[in-house]
Amino acid sequence: MVEGATIIGPLVIVGGHEDKFGHPEILERIATLAHQQHPDLPLAVVTTASHQGSLSFATYHNAFRQFGLEVFPLRIDSRQEAQLLYTSQMLTQASGIFFTGGDQLRITSVLGGTSFHHALMEAWSRGLVVAGTSAGASMMSGTMIVAGDAEQTPARNAVNMARGMGLWEDAVIDQHFSQRGRIGRLLAAVAQNPQTLGVGIDENTAAIVELNNHRLTVWGEGTVLVVDGQKTTMNNASEAQPGEPLTLTHIVVHVLSRGYGLDLDQREPIRVFS
Amino acid sequence: MVEGATIIGPLVIVGGHEDKFGHPEILERIATLAHQQHPDLPLAVVTTASHQGSLSFATYHNAFRQFGLEVFPLRIDSRQEAQLLYTSQMLTQASGIFFTGGDQLRITSVLGGTSFHHALMEAWSRGLVVAGTSAGASMMSGTMIVAGDAEQTPARNAVNMARGMGLWEDAVIDQHFSQRGRIGRLLAAVAQNPQTLGVGIDENTAAIVELNNHRLTVWGEGTVLVVDGQKTTMNNASEAQPGEPLTLTHIVVHVLSRGYGLDLDQREPIRVFS
């Protein structure tokens, strides 16, 4: 890392159920990005979302070891811990930060606005990779999806939103996307504010977002479905009654598989690698 | 009906599980369209798709009676029956034709290319309403969806297609759409030929299609999701290996609820009634 550079780090946003062994392409990519930043430092694994933090940590400990990457746990389970100077200082000794799955509301309610949150943003702005899977993916949004029925007509109130951790302000991220039939709730979220880019990530699939390069790249087995509502003309999100089906026109959708991506400035698909 | 007019009839394409009693808006609409055409003739109910044809007929018999509409059964279970002159002549005594749910491959394999199929197209071209629910909806496509896993990444071979009854050649219709998480297979179908308009219809929801007016109108409780792939630029449907995830960009999606519709010429959303 060049001294004094303030290049924001990449976000590795994983749709859950990534391969840990066998063909762990996504975790290997995270390890590579962490290694590029600081070859000698370990990766911090934040298990706040999980109710079985130790188990979750052990799994990632073994998985990242395959690539020679050491990890250490950040088991922050209360706002008191998240305010400790010691906890924040741990991030200065990390090559990157990985958030496990669980409940995204645990992450935001425990960490939101704490010293740790500030230290996280600071470490990220120094170039550290911030990765997260499932709940650890959702929480990266500016406004995040908390809950919402799957397999449902896009309707007003089909989705519950809350303030996320704000790593990617202009996006709303959903995970386990194709596997849990979540297009309806993502469309409902985009209808509320079409400025927001809807990003639905399949299992064992990652969107790697470089905000400084304005670029999203897809890795892994499935697809990332991007919902761009900026050109919508008819949108009854404000007039519809709670539970009433939505009308939402001229939504542009891109289905992107491995090697494809999106120019985030133009919101145009690109071929990144083959 | 004006003597000698050859105005093609409306298609009432129902996404399954339409309310039969209680608030049977869609069946009432079908009854109205049949009544407008021939106030004194009954509606033909074709139960070919169903394995319980008698039961299915009885349900619709009771349901349509609420609107003072008589119905009669067309239980055609073999190609031999479908070739009988008598069977085809029944349609000259009908004010409209309704296809029940079941298996769309039963409809096409029993009726496709028979005298009855020709009589159906002839009756439709005389202005008769042709309505169908679930399997009776899917079969109206030129090329129809036979099967395909729900809740799956859009992938090559994610969807099995077959020749439909060809009432709406340029569309591929899917039903139980939001309820069964079928966006992936509809996108996979559109990827194969982006000329085709993808039409995903929710349960208790209908797309009423007037091909002569180039107009689709939504009725009922849920939404109709329209997938327009004509502007797609990147599309790896032909290069992807079987099972490989698709890339498919610049898909235009319209989510349409009751009273909204689509100009089928321009593929532009419209407000039809409020």
Coordinates of C-alpha atoms in Angstrom, one line a residue:
Chain A
M1 CA 0.0 0.0 0.0
V2 CA 1.3 3.4 -1.0
E3 CA 2.0 5.6 2.0
G4 CA -0.7 8.3 2.3
A5 CA -3.0 6.9 -0.3
T6 CA -6.7 6.9 0.5
I7 CA -8.0 4.4 -1.9
I8 CA -11.2 2.9 -0.5
G9 CA -11.1 -0.9 -0.3
P10 CA -13.1 -3.4 -2.3
L11 CA -16.4 -4.8 -1.0
V12 CA -16.9 -8.5 -1.4
I13 CA -20.6 -9.1 -1.1
V14 CA -21.5 -12.7 -0.9
G15 CA -25.0 -14.2 -1.4
G16 CA -24.6 -16.8 1.3
H17 CA -23.7 -20.5 1.3
E18 CA -20.4 -19.9 -0.4
D19 CA -18.2 -23.1 -0.8
K20 CA -15.9 -23.3 2.1
F21 CA -13.9 -26.3 0.9
G22 CA -14.1 -28.2 -2.4
H23 CA -14.1 -25.2 -4.8
P24 CA -13.9 -22.2 -2.5
E25 CA -13.4 -19.6 -5.2
I26 CA -15.0 -16.7 -3.4
L27 CA -13.1 -17.2 -0.1
E28 CA -9.9 -17.5 -2.1
R29 CA -10.7 -14.2 -3.8
I30 CA -11.1 -12.6 -0.4
A31 CA -7.8 -14.1 0.8
T32 CA -6.1 -12.7 -2.3
L33 CA -7.4 -9.2 -1.8
A34 CA -6.4 -9.2 1.9
H35 CA -3.0 -10.5 1.0
Q36 CA -2.5 -7.8 -1.6
Q37 CA -3.2 -5.2 1.0
H38 CA -1.1 -6.6 3.9
P39 CA 0.7 -9.9 3.2
D40 CA 1.7 -10.3 6.9
L41 CA -1.5 -9.4 8.7
P42 CA -4.5 -11.7 9.5
L43 CA -8.1 -11.3 8.5
A44 CA -10.6 -10.1 11.1
V45 CA -13.8 -12.3 11.2
V46 CA -16.7 -10.5 12.8
T47 CA -19.3 -13.0 14.1
T48 CA -21.7 -10.4 15.5
A49 CA -24.6 -11.5 13.2
S50 CA -24.3 -15.1 14.3
H51 CA -25.9 -16.8 17.3
Q52 CA -23.2 -19.5 17.1
G53 CA -20.2 -17.2 16.8
S54 CA -17.6 -19.7 17.9
L55 CA -18.7 -22.4 15.4
S56 CA -19.0 -19.9 12.6
F57 CA -15.5 -18.6 13.4
A58 CA -14.0 -22.1 13.5
T59 CA -15.4 -22.8 10.0
Y60 CA -13.9 -19.7 8.5
H61 CA -10.6 -20.3 10.4
N62 CA -10.3 -23.7 8.7
A63 CA -11.5 -22.4 5.3
F64 CA -9.1 -19.4 5.0
R65 CA -6.2 -21.6 6.2
Q66 CA -6.4 -23.4 2.9
F67 CA -4.9 -20.3 1.3
G68 CA -2.4 -19.7 4.1
L69 CA -4.4 -16.9 5.6
E70 CA -4.6 -16.5 9.3
V71 CA -7.8 -15.1 10.8
F72 CA -8.7 -13.8 14.3
P73 CA -12.1 -13.5 15.8
L74 CA -14.0 -10.2 16.6
R75 CA -16.8 -11.5 18.7
I76 CA -18.6 -8.2 19.5
D77 CA -21.9 -9.1 21.1
S78 CA -22.8 -5.8 22.8
R79 CA -22.6 -2.1 22.1
Q80 CA -20.3 -1.8 25.2
E81 CA -17.8 -4.0 23.5
A82 CA -18.2 -2.1 20.3
Q83 CA -17.2 1.1 22.1
L84 CA -14.0 -0.3 23.6
L85 CA -10.8 1.4 22.2
Y86 CA -9.2 -2.1 22.3
T87 CA -11.8 -3.5 19.8
S88 CA -11.3 -0.7 17.3
Q89 CA -7.5 -1.0 17.6
M90 CA -7.8 -4.6 16.5
L91 CA -8.7 -3.4 13.0
T92 CA -5.3 -1.7 12.7
Q93 CA -3.8 -5.2 12.9
A94 CA -6.0 -6.7 10.2
S95 CA -5.5 -7.2 6.4
G96 CA -9.3 -7.2 5.9
I97 CA -12.6 -7.7 7.6
F98 CA -15.1 -10.5 7.0
F99 CA -18.7 -10.5 8.4
T100 CA -20.4 -13.9 8.8
G101 CA -24.0 -14.6 8.3
G102 CA -26.9 -14.6 10.8
D103 CA -29.1 -11.6 11.4
Q104 CA -28.3 -8.3 9.8
L105 CA -30.3 -6.4 12.5
R106 CA -27.8 -7.8 15.0
I107 CA -24.9 -6.2 13.1
T108 CA -26.6 -2.8 12.8
S109 CA -28.1 -2.7 16.3
V110 CA -24.9 -3.8 18.0
L111 CA -22.4 -2.0 15.8
G112 CA -24.2 1.0 14.2
G113 CA -22.7 4.3 15.2
T114 CA -20.1 2.8 17.7
S115 CA -16.4 3.4 17.8
F116 CA -16.0 0.1 16.0
H117 CA -18.3 1.3 13.2
H118 CA -16.1 4.4 12.8
A119 CA -12.9 2.3 12.9
L120 CA -14.4 -0.1 10.3
M121 CA -15.1 2.9 7.9
E122 CA -11.6 4.2 8.6
A123 CA -9.9 0.9 7.9
W124 CA -12.0 0.5 4.7
S125 CA -11.0 4.0 3.5
R126 CA -7.3 2.9 4.0
G127 CA -7.9 0.2 1.4
L128 CA -8.9 -2.8 3.4
V129 CA -11.2 -5.3 1.9
V130 CA -14.6 -5.5 3.6
A131 CA -16.3 -8.8 2.9
G132 CA -19.6 -10.3 4.2
T133 CA -21.9 -13.2 3.5
S134 CA -25.7 -13.4 3.8
A135 CA -26.6 -11.0 6.7
G136 CA -23.0 -9.7 6.4
A137 CA -23.9 -8.8 2.8
S138 CA -27.2 -7.2 3.4
M139 CA -25.9 -4.9 6.1
M140 CA -23.5 -3.1 3.6
S141 CA -26.5 -1.3 2.0
G142 CA -27.3 2.3 2.9
T143 CA -30.8 1.2 3.6
M144 CA -31.0 -2.5 4.0
I145 CA -33.6 -5.2 3.7
V146 CA -34.5 -6.6 7.2
A147 CA -37.3 -9.0 6.2
G148 CA -39.9 -9.6 3.6
D149 CA -41.8 -12.6 2.4
A150 CA -40.4 -14.5 -0.5
E151 CA -42.5 -15.7 -3.4
Q152 CA -44.9 -12.8 -3.1
T153 CA -46.4 -10.3 -5.4
P154 CA -44.4 -7.0 -5.4
A155 CA -46.6 -5.0 -3.0
R156 CA -46.5 -2.0 -0.8
N157 CA -45.0 -3.1 2.6
A158 CA -43.8 -6.3 1.1
V159 CA -40.4 -5.5 2.5
N160 CA -39.1 -4.1 5.8
M161 CA -36.2 -1.8 5.6
A162 CA -33.8 -0.3 8.2
R163 CA -30.7 1.8 8.2
G164 CA -27.7 -0.3 7.1
M165 CA -24.0 0.1 7.8
G166 CA -23.7 2.5 4.9
L167 CA -20.7 1.0 3.0
W168 CA -22.6 1.2 -0.2
E169 CA -25.2 4.0 0.2
D170 CA -26.9 3.9 -3.2
A171 CA -27.6 0.1 -3.2
V172 CA -30.0 -2.3 -1.6
I173 CA -28.6 -5.7 -1.4
D174 CA -30.5 -9.0 -1.2
Q175 CA -28.9 -12.5 -0.8
H176 CA -29.9 -16.1 -1.3
F177 CA -31.6 -14.4 -4.2
S178 CA -32.7 -16.9 -6.8
Q179 CA -32.8 -19.7 -4.2
R180 CA -35.4 -18.0 -2.1
G181 CA -37.4 -16.3 -4.8
R182 CA -36.8 -12.7 -3.6
I183 CA -37.4 -10.7 -6.8
G184 CA -40.7 -9.4 -5.4
R185 CA -39.2 -7.8 -2.3
L186 CA -36.3 -6.4 -4.2
L187 CA -38.6 -4.7 -6.7
A188 CA -40.7 -3.4 -3.8
A189 CA -37.5 -1.9 -2.2
V190 CA -36.5 -0.3 -5.5
A191 CA -40.0 1.1 -6.0
Q192 CA -39.7 3.1 -2.8
N193 CA -36.8 5.0 -4.2
P194 CA -35.7 4.2 -7.7
Q195 CA -32.4 6.0 -7.2
T196 CA -31.3 2.9 -5.3
L197 CA -29.7 0.2 -7.3
G198 CA -31.2 -3.2 -6.4
V199 CA -28.6 -6.0 -6.2
G200 CA -29.8 -9.6 -5.7
I201 CA -27.0 -12.0 -5.2
D202 CA -27.3 -15.8 -5.5
E203 CA -25.8 -18.4 -3.1
N204 CA -22.2 -19.2 -3.7
T205 CA -21.9 -16.0 -5.7
A206 CA -20.2 -12.7 -5.0
A207 CA -20.5 -9.1 -6.2
I208 CA -17.1 -7.5 -5.8
V209 CA -17.7 -3.7 -5.7
E210 CA -14.8 -1.2 -6.2
L211 CA -16.5 2.1 -5.5
N212 CA -13.4 4.1 -6.5
N213 CA -13.4 2.3 -9.9
H214 CA -17.2 2.5 -10.1
R215 CA -17.2 -1.2 -10.9
L216 CA -19.0 -4.3 -9.8
T217 CA -17.7 -7.7 -10.9
V218 CA -19.4 -11.1 -10.5
W219 CA -17.6 -14.1 -9.1
G220 CA -18.8 -17.6 -8.2
E221 CA -21.4 -20.1 -9.3
G222 CA -24.7 -18.2 -9.8
T223 CA -25.8 -14.8 -11.0
V224 CA -26.2 -11.3 -9.6
L225 CA -29.5 -9.7 -10.7
V226 CA -29.3 -5.9 -10.9
V227 CA -32.5 -3.9 -10.8
D228 CA -32.2 -0.3 -12.1
G229 CA -35.3 1.7 -11.5
Q230 CA -34.1 5.1 -12.6
K231 CA -36.1 5.1 -15.8
T232 CA -39.4 4.1 -14.2
T233 CA -42.3 6.3 -15.2
M234 CA -45.3 4.7 -13.6
N235 CA -44.8 3.9 -10.0
N236 CA -47.7 3.7 -7.5
A237 CA -45.5 3.0 -4.5
S238 CA -46.8 6.1 -2.7
E239 CA -50.5 5.8 -3.6
A240 CA -51.0 2.0 -3.1
Q241 CA -52.5 0.9 0.2
P242 CA -50.4 -1.4 2.4
G243 CA -50.4 -4.8 0.9
E244 CA -51.7 -3.6 -2.4
P245 CA -49.8 -4.8 -5.5
L246 CA -47.4 -2.4 -7.1
T247 CA -47.2 -1.0 -10.5
L248 CA -43.6 -0.3 -11.5
T249 CA -42.7 0.2 -15.2
H250 CA -39.5 0.4 -17.3
I251 CA -37.3 -1.3 -14.7
V252 CA -34.0 -2.3 -16.4
V253 CA -32.7 -5.7 -15.3
H254 CA -29.3 -7.2 -15.9
V255 CA -28.6 -10.8 -15.1
L256 CA -24.8 -11.1 -14.7
S257 CA -22.7 -14.3 -14.3
R258 CA -19.1 -14.8 -13.5
G259 CA -16.7 -12.5 -15.4
Y260 CA -19.4 -9.9 -16.2
G261 CA -20.0 -6.8 -14.2
L262 CA -21.5 -3.3 -14.1
D263 CA -20.1 0.2 -14.6
L264 CA -21.7 1.8 -11.6
D265 CA -21.4 5.3 -13.0
Q266 CA -23.3 4.5 -16.2
R267 CA -25.2 1.5 -14.7
E268 CA -24.1 -0.3 -17.9
P269 CA -23.1 -4.0 -18.0
I270 CA -19.4 -4.7 -18.9
R271 CA -17.3 -7.8 -19.5
V272 CA -14.6 -7.7 -16.9
F273 CA -12.8 -11.0 -17.5
S274 CA -13.4 -14.3 -19.2
Chain B
M1 CA -72.0 -9.6 -33.2
V2 CA -71.9 -7.9 -36.6
E3 CA -72.6 -10.3 -39.4
G4 CA -69.4 -11.1 -41.3
A5 CA -67.0 -9.3 -38.9
T6 CA -63.8 -11.1 -38.3
I7 CA -62.7 -9.5 -35.1
I8 CA -60.4 -11.9 -33.1
G9 CA -61.7 -12.6 -29.6
P10 CA -60.0 -11.5 -26.3
L11 CA -57.7 -13.9 -24.5
V12 CA -58.3 -14.1 -20.7
I13 CA -55.1 -15.6 -19.4
V14 CA -55.4 -16.4 -15.7
G15 CA -52.4 -17.2 -13.4
G16 CA -54.2 -19.9 -11.5
H17 CA -56.1 -20.1 -8.2
E18 CA -58.6 -17.4 -9.2
D19 CA -61.4 -16.8 -6.7
K20 CA -64.4 -18.9 -7.6
F21 CA -66.8 -17.5 -5.0
G22 CA -66.4 -14.7 -2.5
H23 CA -64.8 -12.1 -4.9
P24 CA -64.8 -13.9 -8.3
E25 CA -63.8 -10.8 -10.3
I26 CA -61.9 -12.6 -13.0
L27 CA -64.6 -15.3 -13.7
E28 CA -67.2 -12.5 -13.8
R29 CA -65.1 -10.7 -16.4
I30 CA -65.0 -13.9 -18.5
A31 CA -68.8 -14.2 -18.1
T32 CA -69.3 -10.6 -19.2
L33 CA -67.1 -11.0 -22.3
A34 CA -69.0 -14.2 -23.3
H35 CA -72.3 -12.6 -22.7
Q36 CA -71.3 -9.6 -24.9
Q37 CA -70.6 -12.0 -27.7
H38 CA -73.6 -14.3 -27.5
P39 CA -76.1 -13.4 -24.7
D40 CA -78.0 -16.7 -25.2
L41 CA -75.3 -19.3 -25.6
P42 CA -73.4 -21.2 -22.9
L43 CA -69.7 -21.2 -22.2
A44 CA -67.7 -24.3 -23.2
V45 CA -65.4 -25.6 -20.4
V46 CA -62.5 -27.7 -21.7
T47 CA -61.2 -30.0 -18.9
T48 CA -58.6 -31.8 -21.0
A49 CA -55.7 -30.6 -18.8
S50 CA -57.2 -32.0 -15.7
H51 CA -57.0 -35.5 -14.3
Q52 CA -60.3 -34.8 -12.4
G53 CA -62.3 -33.3 -15.2
S54 CA -65.7 -33.9 -13.7
L55 CA -64.8 -32.2 -10.4
S56 CA -63.2 -29.3 -12.2
F57 CA -66.2 -28.9 -14.4
A58 CA -68.6 -28.9 -11.5
T59 CA -66.7 -26.2 -9.7
Y60 CA -66.8 -23.9 -12.7
H61 CA -70.4 -24.8 -13.4
N62 CA -71.3 -23.5 -10.0
A63 CA -69.0 -20.5 -10.2
F64 CA -70.2 -19.2 -13.5
R65 CA -73.9 -19.7 -12.5
Q66 CA -73.4 -16.8 -10.0
F67 CA -73.4 -14.6 -13.1
G68 CA -76.3 -16.3 -14.8
L69 CA -74.0 -18.0 -17.2
E70 CA -74.6 -21.6 -18.3
V71 CA -71.7 -23.8 -19.1
F72 CA -71.3 -27.1 -20.8
P73 CA -68.4 -29.6 -20.6
L74 CA -66.0 -30.5 -23.3
R75 CA -64.2 -33.5 -21.8
I76 CA -61.8 -34.4 -24.6
D77 CA -59.4 -36.9 -23.4
S78 CA -58.0 -38.4 -26.6
R79 CA -57.0 -37.3 -30.1
Q80 CA -59.8 -39.5 -31.5
E81 CA -62.4 -37.5 -29.6
A82 CA -60.7 -34.3 -30.7
Q83 CA -61.0 -35.3 -34.3
L84 CA -64.8 -35.9 -34.2
L85 CA -66.9 -33.5 -36.2
Y86 CA -69.4 -33.5 -33.3
T87 CA -66.8 -32.2 -30.9
S88 CA -65.8 -29.3 -33.1
Q89 CA -69.4 -28.4 -33.9
M90 CA -70.0 -27.9 -30.1
L91 CA -68.0 -24.7 -30.4
T92 CA -70.5 -23.2 -32.8
Q93 CA -73.0 -23.4 -29.9
A94 CA -70.7 -21.6 -27.4
S95 CA -70.3 -18.0 -26.4
G96 CA -66.7 -18.6 -25.3
I97 CA -64.2 -21.3 -24.3
F98 CA -62.6 -21.8 -20.9
F99 CA -59.6 -24.1 -20.3
T100 CA -59.2 -25.5 -16.8
G101 CA -55.8 -26.1 -15.1
G102 CA -53.8 -29.3 -14.9
D103 CA -51.0 -30.2 -17.3
Q104 CA -50.4 -28.0 -20.3
L105 CA -48.8 -30.9 -22.1
R106 CA -52.1 -32.8 -21.9
I107 CA -53.8 -29.9 -23.8
T108 CA -51.2 -29.7 -26.5
S109 CA -50.6 -33.5 -26.9
V110 CA -54.3 -34.3 -27.0
L111 CA -55.6 -31.2 -29.0
G112 CA -52.7 -29.9 -31.0
G113 CA -53.3 -30.0 -34.7
T114 CA -56.7 -31.8 -34.4
S115 CA -60.0 -30.7 -35.9
F116 CA -60.9 -29.3 -32.5
H117 CA -57.8 -27.1 -32.5
H118 CA -58.8 -25.8 -35.9
A119 CA -62.4 -25.2 -34.7
L120 CA -61.0 -23.4 -31.7
M121 CA -58.9 -21.0 -33.8
E122 CA -61.9 -20.5 -36.1
A123 CA -64.3 -19.7 -33.1
W124 CA -61.7 -17.4 -31.7
S125 CA -61.3 -15.6 -35.0
R126 CA -65.1 -15.1 -35.0
G127 CA -64.7 -13.1 -31.8
L128 CA -65.2 -15.7 -29.1
V129 CA -63.4 -15.1 -25.8
V130 CA -60.8 -17.8 -25.1
A131 CA -60.0 -18.0 -21.4
G132 CA -57.7 -20.4 -19.5
T133 CA -56.2 -20.7 -16.0
S134 CA -52.8 -22.2 -15.0
A135 CA -52.1 -24.9 -17.6
G136 CA -54.9 -23.4 -19.6
A137 CA -52.9 -20.1 -19.5
S138 CA -49.5 -21.5 -20.4
M139 CA -50.8 -23.4 -23.4
M140 CA -51.8 -20.2 -25.2
S141 CA -48.2 -19.3 -25.9
G142 CA -46.6 -20.0 -29.3
T143 CA -43.8 -21.7 -27.5
M144 CA -44.8 -22.7 -24.0
I145 CA -43.1 -23.5 -20.8
V146 CA -43.6 -27.2 -19.9
A147 CA -41.5 -27.3 -16.7
G148 CA -38.6 -25.7 -15.0
D149 CA -37.4 -25.5 -11.5
A150 CA -38.6 -22.6 -9.5
E151 CA -36.2 -20.6 -7.2
Q152 CA -33.3 -21.2 -9.4
T153 CA -30.5 -19.1 -10.9
P154 CA -31.4 -18.2 -14.5
A155 CA -29.4 -20.8 -16.4
R156 CA -29.2 -22.6 -19.7
N157 CA -31.7 -25.4 -19.7
A158 CA -33.4 -24.0 -16.6
V159 CA -36.7 -24.3 -18.6
N160 CA -38.2 -26.9 -20.8
M161 CA -40.3 -25.6 -23.7
A162 CA -42.7 -27.1 -26.2
R163 CA -44.9 -26.0 -29.0
G164 CA -48.0 -24.4 -27.5
M165 CA -51.5 -23.9 -29.0
G166 CA -50.3 -20.7 -30.7
L167 CA -53.1 -18.3 -29.7
W168 CA -50.4 -15.7 -28.7
E169 CA -47.4 -16.5 -30.8
D170 CA -45.0 -13.8 -29.7
A171 CA -45.4 -14.5 -25.9
V172 CA -44.3 -17.0 -23.4
I173 CA -46.7 -17.2 -20.5
D174 CA -45.9 -18.4 -17.0
Q175 CA -48.4 -18.7 -14.2
H176 CA -48.5 -18.9 -10.3
F177 CA -45.7 -16.5 -11.0
S178 CA -44.8 -14.6 -7.8
Q179 CA -46.2 -17.4 -5.6
R180 CA -43.8 -20.0 -7.0
G181 CA -40.7 -17.8 -7.6
R182 CA -40.6 -18.3 -11.4
I183 CA -38.7 -15.3 -12.6
G184 CA -35.5 -17.3 -13.2
R185 CA -37.2 -19.7 -15.7
L186 CA -39.1 -16.9 -17.4
L187 CA -35.8 -15.0 -17.9
A188 CA -34.2 -18.2 -19.2
A189 CA -37.1 -18.6 -21.7
V190 CA -36.7 -15.0 -22.9
A191 CA -32.9 -15.4 -23.2
Q192 CA -33.5 -18.1 -25.8
N193 CA -35.3 -15.7 -28.1
P194 CA -35.6 -12.1 -26.9
Q195 CA -38.3 -11.4 -29.6
T196 CA -40.6 -13.3 -27.3
L197 CA -42.4 -11.2 -24.7
G198 CA -42.2 -12.9 -21.2
V199 CA -45.5 -12.7 -19.3
G200 CA -45.6 -13.9 -15.7
I201 CA -49.1 -13.9 -14.2
D202 CA -49.7 -14.1 -10.4
E203 CA -52.5 -16.3 -8.9
N204 CA -56.0 -14.8 -8.9
T205 CA -54.8 -12.4 -11.6
A206 CA -55.5 -12.2 -15.3
A207 CA -53.9 -10.6 -18.3
I208 CA -56.7 -9.9 -20.8
V209 CA -55.1 -9.7 -24.2
E210 CA -56.8 -8.1 -27.2
L211 CA -54.5 -8.8 -30.1
N212 CA -56.6 -6.7 -32.6
N213 CA -56.3 -3.7 -30.3
H214 CA -52.6 -4.6 -29.4
R215 CA -53.5 -4.3 -25.8
L216 CA -52.9 -6.2 -22.6
T217 CA -54.9 -5.3 -19.4
V218 CA -54.4 -6.5 -15.9
W219 CA -57.3 -7.6 -13.7
G220 CA -57.4 -9.2 -10.3
E221 CA -55.5 -9.3 -7.1
G222 CA -51.8 -9.6 -8.0
T223 CA -49.5 -8.4 -10.7
V224 CA -48.4 -9.3 -14.2
L225 CA -44.7 -9.1 -14.7
V226 CA -43.7 -8.4 -18.3
V227 CA -40.2 -9.2 -19.4
D228 CA -39.1 -7.4 -22.6
G229 CA -35.7 -8.7 -23.9
Q230 CA -35.6 -6.9 -27.2
K231 CA -33.0 -4.4 -26.1
T232 CA -30.7 -7.0 -24.6
T233 CA -27.1 -6.6 -25.8
M234 CA -25.1 -9.2 -23.8
N235 CA -26.7 -12.6 -23.9
N236 CA -24.7 -15.8 -23.5
A237 CA -27.7 -18.2 -24.0
S238 CA -26.0 -19.9 -26.9
E239 CA -22.5 -20.1 -25.5
A240 CA -23.3 -21.2 -21.9
Q241 CA -23.0 -24.9 -21.2
P242 CA -26.2 -26.7 -20.0
G243 CA -26.8 -25.7 -16.4
E244 CA -24.4 -22.7 -16.6
P245 CA -25.8 -19.4 -15.3
L246 CA -26.9 -16.9 -17.9
T247 CA -25.8 -13.4 -18.6
L248 CA -28.6 -11.3 -20.0
T249 CA -28.5 -7.5 -19.9
H250 CA -30.9 -4.6 -20.5
I251 CA -34.0 -6.6 -19.9
V252 CA -36.9 -4.2 -19.4
V253 CA -39.4 -5.3 -16.8
H254 CA -42.8 -3.8 -16.1
V255 CA -44.7 -4.8 -13.0
L256 CA -48.4 -4.1 -13.7
S257 CA -51.3 -4.2 -11.3
R258 CA -55.1 -4.0 -11.9
G259 CA -56.1 -1.2 -14.3
Y260 CA -52.6 -1.0 -15.9
G261 CA -51.7 -2.6 -19.1
L262 CA -49.3 -2.8 -22.0
D263 CA -49.5 -1.5 -25.6
L264 CA -48.3 -4.6 -27.3
D265 CA -47.1 -2.8 -30.4
Q266 CA -44.9 -0.4 -28.6
R267 CA -44.4 -2.7 -25.6
E268 CA -45.1 0.4 -23.5
P269 CA -47.1 0.4 -20.2
I270 CA -50.5 2.2 -20.3
R271 CA -53.1 3.1 -17.8
V272 CA -56.3 1.4 -19.0
F273 CA -58.8 2.1 -16.2
S274 CA -58.8 3.1 -12.6

